[in-house]
Tab-separated table of C-alpha atoms in Angstrom:
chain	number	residue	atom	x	y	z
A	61	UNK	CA	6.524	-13.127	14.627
A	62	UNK	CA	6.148	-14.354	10.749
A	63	UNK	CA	5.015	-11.506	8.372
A	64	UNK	CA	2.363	-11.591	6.169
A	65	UNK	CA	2.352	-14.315	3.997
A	66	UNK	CA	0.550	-14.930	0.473
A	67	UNK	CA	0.367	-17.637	-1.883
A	68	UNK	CA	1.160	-18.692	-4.059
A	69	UNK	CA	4.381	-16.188	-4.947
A	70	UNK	CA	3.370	-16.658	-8.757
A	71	UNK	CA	0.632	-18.049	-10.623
A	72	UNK	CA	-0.238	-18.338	-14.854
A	73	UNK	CA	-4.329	-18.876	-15.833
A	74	UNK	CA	-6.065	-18.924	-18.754
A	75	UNK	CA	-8.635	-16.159	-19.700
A	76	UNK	CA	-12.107	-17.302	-18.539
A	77	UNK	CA	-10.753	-19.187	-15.713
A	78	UNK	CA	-11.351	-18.201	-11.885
A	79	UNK	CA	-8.161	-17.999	-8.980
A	80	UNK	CA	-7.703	-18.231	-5.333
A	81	UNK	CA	-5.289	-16.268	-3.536
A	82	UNK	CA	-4.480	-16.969	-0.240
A	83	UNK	CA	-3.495	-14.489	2.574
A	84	UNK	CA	-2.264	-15.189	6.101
A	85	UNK	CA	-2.020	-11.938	8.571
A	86	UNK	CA	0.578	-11.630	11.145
A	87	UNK	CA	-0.217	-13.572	14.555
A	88	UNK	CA	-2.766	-11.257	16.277
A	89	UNK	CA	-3.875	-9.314	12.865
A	90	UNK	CA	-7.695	-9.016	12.328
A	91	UNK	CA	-7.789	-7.117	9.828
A	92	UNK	CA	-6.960	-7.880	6.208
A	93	UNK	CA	-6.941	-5.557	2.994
A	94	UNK	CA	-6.412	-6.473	-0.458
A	95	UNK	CA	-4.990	-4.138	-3.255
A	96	UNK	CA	-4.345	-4.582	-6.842
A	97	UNK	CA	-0.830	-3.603	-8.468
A	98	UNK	CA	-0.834	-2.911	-12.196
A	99	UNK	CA	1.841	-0.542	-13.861
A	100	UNK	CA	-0.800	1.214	-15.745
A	101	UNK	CA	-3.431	1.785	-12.662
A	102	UNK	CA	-1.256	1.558	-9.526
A	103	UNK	CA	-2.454	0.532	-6.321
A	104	UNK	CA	-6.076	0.429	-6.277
A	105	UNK	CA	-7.312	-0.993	-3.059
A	106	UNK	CA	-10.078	-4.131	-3.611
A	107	UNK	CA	-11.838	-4.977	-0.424
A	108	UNK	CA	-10.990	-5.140	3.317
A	109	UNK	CA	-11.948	-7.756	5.657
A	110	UNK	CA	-11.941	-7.558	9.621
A	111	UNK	CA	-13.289	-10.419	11.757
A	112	UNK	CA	-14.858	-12.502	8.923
A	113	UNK	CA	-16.498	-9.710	7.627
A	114	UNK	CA	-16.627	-7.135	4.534
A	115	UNK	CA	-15.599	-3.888	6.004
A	116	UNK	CA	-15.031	-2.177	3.137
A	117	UNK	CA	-15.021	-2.566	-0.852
A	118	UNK	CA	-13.146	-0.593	-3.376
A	119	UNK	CA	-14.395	0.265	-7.268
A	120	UNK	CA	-14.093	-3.286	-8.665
A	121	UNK	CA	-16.706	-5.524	-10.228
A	122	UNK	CA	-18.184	-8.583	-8.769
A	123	UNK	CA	-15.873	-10.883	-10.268
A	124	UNK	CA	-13.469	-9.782	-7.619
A	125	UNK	CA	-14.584	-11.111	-3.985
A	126	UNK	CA	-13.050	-12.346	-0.864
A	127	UNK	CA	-13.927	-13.923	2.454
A	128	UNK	CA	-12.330	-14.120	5.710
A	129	UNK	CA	-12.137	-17.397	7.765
A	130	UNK	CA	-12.489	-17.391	11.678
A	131	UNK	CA	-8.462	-17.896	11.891
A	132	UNK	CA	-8.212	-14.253	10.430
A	133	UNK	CA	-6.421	-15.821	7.170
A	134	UNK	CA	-8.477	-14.566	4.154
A	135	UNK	CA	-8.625	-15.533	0.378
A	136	UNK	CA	-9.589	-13.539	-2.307
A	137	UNK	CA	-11.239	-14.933	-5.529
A	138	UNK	CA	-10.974	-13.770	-8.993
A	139	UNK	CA	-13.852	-15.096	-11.547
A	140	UNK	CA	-14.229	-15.168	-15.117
A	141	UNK	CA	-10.456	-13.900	-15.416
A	142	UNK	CA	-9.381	-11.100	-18.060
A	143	UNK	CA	-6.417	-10.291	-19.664
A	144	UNK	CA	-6.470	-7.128	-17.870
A	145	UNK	CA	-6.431	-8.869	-14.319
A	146	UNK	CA	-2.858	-9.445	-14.300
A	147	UNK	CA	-1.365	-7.959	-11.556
A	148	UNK	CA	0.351	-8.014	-8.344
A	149	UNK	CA	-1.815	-8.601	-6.161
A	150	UNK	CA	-1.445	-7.942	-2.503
A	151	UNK	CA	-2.746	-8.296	1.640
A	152	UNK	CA	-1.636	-6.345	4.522
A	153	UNK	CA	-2.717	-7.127	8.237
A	154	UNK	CA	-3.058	-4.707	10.928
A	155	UNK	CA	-3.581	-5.593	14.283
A	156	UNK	CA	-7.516	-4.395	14.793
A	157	UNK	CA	-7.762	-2.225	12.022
A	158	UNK	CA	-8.340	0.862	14.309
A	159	UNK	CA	-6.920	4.048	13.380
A	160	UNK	CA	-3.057	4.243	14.622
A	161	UNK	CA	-2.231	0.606	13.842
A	162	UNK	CA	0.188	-0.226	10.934
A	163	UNK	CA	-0.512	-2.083	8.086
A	164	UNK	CA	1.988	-4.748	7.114
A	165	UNK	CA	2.381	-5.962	3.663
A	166	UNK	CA	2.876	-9.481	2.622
A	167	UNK	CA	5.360	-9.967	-0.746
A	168	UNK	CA	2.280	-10.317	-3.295
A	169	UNK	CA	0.945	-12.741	-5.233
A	170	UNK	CA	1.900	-12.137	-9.299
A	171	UNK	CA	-0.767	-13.175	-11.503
A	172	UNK	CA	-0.322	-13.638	-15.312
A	173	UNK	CA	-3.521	-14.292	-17.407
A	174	UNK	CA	-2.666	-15.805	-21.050
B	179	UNK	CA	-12.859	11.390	-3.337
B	180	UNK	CA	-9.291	11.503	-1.961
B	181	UNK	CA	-6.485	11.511	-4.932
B	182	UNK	CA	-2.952	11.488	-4.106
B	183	UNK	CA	-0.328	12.945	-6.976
B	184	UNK	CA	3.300	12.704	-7.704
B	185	UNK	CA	4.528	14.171	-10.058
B	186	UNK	CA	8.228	12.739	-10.496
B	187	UNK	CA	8.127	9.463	-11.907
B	188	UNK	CA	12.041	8.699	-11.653
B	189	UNK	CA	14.629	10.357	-9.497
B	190	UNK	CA	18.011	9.615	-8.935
B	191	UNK	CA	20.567	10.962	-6.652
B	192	UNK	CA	24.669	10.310	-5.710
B	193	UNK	CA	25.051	8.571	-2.913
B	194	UNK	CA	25.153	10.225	0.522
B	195	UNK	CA	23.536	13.214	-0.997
B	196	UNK	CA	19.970	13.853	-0.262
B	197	UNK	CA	16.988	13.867	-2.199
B	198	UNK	CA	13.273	15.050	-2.044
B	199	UNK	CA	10.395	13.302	-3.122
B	200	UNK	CA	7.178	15.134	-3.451
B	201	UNK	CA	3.609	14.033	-3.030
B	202	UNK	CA	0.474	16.307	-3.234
B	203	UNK	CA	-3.338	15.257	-2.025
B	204	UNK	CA	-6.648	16.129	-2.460
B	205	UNK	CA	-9.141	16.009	0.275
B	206	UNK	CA	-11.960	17.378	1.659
B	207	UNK	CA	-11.655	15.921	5.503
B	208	UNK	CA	-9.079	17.772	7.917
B	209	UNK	CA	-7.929	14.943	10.161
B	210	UNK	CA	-6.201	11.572	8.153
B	211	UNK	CA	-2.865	9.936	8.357
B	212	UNK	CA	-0.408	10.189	5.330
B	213	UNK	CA	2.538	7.532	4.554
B	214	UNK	CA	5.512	7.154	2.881
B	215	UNK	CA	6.315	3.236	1.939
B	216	UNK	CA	8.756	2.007	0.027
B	217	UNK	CA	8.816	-0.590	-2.310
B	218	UNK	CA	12.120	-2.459	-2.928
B	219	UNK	CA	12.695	-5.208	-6.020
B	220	UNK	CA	10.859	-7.778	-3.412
B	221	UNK	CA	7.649	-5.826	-4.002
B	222	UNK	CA	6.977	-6.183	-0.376
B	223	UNK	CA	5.584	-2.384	0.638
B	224	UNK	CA	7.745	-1.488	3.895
B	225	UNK	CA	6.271	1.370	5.864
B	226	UNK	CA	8.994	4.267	6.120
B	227	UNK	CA	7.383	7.375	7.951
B	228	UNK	CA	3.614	8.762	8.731
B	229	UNK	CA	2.386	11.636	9.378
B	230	UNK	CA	-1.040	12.383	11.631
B	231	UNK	CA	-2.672	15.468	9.776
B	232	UNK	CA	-3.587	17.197	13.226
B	233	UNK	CA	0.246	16.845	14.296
B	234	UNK	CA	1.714	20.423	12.830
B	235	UNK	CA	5.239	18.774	13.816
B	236	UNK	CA	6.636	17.186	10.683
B	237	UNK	CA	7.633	13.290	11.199
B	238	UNK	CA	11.160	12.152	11.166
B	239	UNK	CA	12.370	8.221	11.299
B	240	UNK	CA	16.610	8.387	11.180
B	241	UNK	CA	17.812	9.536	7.671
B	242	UNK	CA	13.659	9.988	6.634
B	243	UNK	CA	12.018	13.438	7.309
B	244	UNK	CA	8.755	14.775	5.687
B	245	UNK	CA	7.755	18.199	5.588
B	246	UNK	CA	3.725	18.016	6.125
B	247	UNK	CA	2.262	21.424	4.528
B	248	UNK	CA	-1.455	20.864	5.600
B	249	UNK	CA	-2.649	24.052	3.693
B	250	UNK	CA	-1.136	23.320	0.859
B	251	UNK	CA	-1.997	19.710	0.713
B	252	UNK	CA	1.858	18.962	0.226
B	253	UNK	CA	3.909	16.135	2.089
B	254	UNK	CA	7.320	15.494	0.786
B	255	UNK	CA	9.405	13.237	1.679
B	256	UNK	CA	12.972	13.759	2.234
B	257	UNK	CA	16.347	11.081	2.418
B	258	UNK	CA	19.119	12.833	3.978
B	259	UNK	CA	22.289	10.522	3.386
B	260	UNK	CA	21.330	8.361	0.330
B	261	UNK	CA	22.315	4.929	0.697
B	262	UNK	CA	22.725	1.987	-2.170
B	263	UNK	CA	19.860	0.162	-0.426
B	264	UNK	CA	17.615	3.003	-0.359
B	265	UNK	CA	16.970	2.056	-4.119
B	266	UNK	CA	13.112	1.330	-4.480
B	267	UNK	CA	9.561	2.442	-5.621
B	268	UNK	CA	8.490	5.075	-3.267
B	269	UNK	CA	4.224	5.387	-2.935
B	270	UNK	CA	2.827	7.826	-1.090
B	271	UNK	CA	-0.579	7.145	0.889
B	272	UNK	CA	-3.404	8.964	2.028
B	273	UNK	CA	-5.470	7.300	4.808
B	274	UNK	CA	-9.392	8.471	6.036
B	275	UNK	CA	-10.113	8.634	9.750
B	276	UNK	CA	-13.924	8.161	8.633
B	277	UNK	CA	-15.271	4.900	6.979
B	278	UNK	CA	-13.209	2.995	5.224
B	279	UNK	CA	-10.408	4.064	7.537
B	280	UNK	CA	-8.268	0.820	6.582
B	281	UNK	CA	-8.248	1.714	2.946
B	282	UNK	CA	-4.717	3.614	1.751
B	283	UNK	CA	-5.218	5.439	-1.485
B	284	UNK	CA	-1.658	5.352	-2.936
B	285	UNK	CA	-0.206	7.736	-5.955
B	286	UNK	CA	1.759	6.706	-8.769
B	287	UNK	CA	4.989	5.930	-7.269
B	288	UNK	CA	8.449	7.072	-7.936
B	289	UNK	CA	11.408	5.188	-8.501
B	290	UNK	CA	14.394	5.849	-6.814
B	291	UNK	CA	17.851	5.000	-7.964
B	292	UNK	CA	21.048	5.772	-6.086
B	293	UNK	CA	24.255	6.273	-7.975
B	294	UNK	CA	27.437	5.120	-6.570
């Protein structure tokens, strides 16, 4: 089976503008989850998405949203972008998002705001 | 709200020697899962060990043991046999059983380095 993949890998925008990223689970995976990497916050998980719907949201303002499409492949959108929004930015699938599964990480998406 | 804390930033250890990473939680709930995942220059966040908080037998996965102290909210994770390619970030995670059981609240990390 493919792993989690994101893109793109990398990605420059300007202050003010908005992004896309793009996550696609493993085969099978309905459940997606987002989390932020930042060297001065750590991981600090964003929102969770399981069969096309919001599941769960972490503590981050409402620039930051997401949606999930019927093919279980989700995007996440960034508005209004900060300087302080650079980050790694990345998904992990499980397989129904109960309790025992394991989440699998795709290889992040790094952002860079100028 | 959960926190999870570690308190070694760096470590570094010969290799084929063994080292202990240590992680420490707060919590309020008695049943949750806690994980080990390592994070190598790829950034892609592997899944090493876990731990099921109403298991009292500490997890072990080859070379990876953790010893799960419930009580004390403690759950270290020890490499027996340090290899070069054991080099990486290592987060620990907390996980709810309640709502919001897909969210992993991670600590700070620590970085690993082996020596040759």
């Amino acid at each position: 089976k493919a792993g989690v993949t994101q893109t793109p890998r990398y990605l420059i925008k300007t202050r003010g503008q908005q992004v896309t990223l793009s996550c696609s689970p493993i085969s099978g995976h309905r459940s997606v989850s987002w989390y932020q990497q930042t060297p001065g916050q750590g991981l600090q998980f964003l929102f969770e998405y399981f069969s096309e719907t919001q599941r769960n949201k972490g503590n981050f303002p409402g620039r930051f949203s997401g949606r999930q499409f019927s093919n279980s492949r989700s995007e996440m959108n960034v508005s209004t972008l900060e300087l302080g929004d650079s980050a790694l930015y990345l998904c992990a699938s499980s397989e129904t998002g109960a309790l025992n599964t394991e989440a699998f990480f795709g290889q992040g998406t790094r952002l860079t705001v100028v | 709200a959960q926190t999870v804390t570690q308190s070694q930033p760096e470590m570094s250890v010969q290799e084929a020697e063994t080292v202990t990473l240590s992680c420490t939680y707060d919590t309020s709930e008695s049943d949750y899962y806690l994980f080990w995942y390592k994070q190598p220059p790829s950034r892609q966040m592997i899944l090493v060990i876990r731990q099921e908080a109403y298991k009292q037998q500490n997890a072990t996965e080859n070379r990876f043991s953790v010893n799960f102290q419930k009580a004390a909210k403690s759950f270290s994770l020890k490499i027996s046999d340090s290899q070069l390619g054991d080099a990486a970030m290592y987060f620990c995670a907390y996980r709810s059983l309640g709502q919001g059981a897909q969210k992993l609240v991670f600590g700070q990390g620590t970085r690993l380095t082996i020596n040759p």
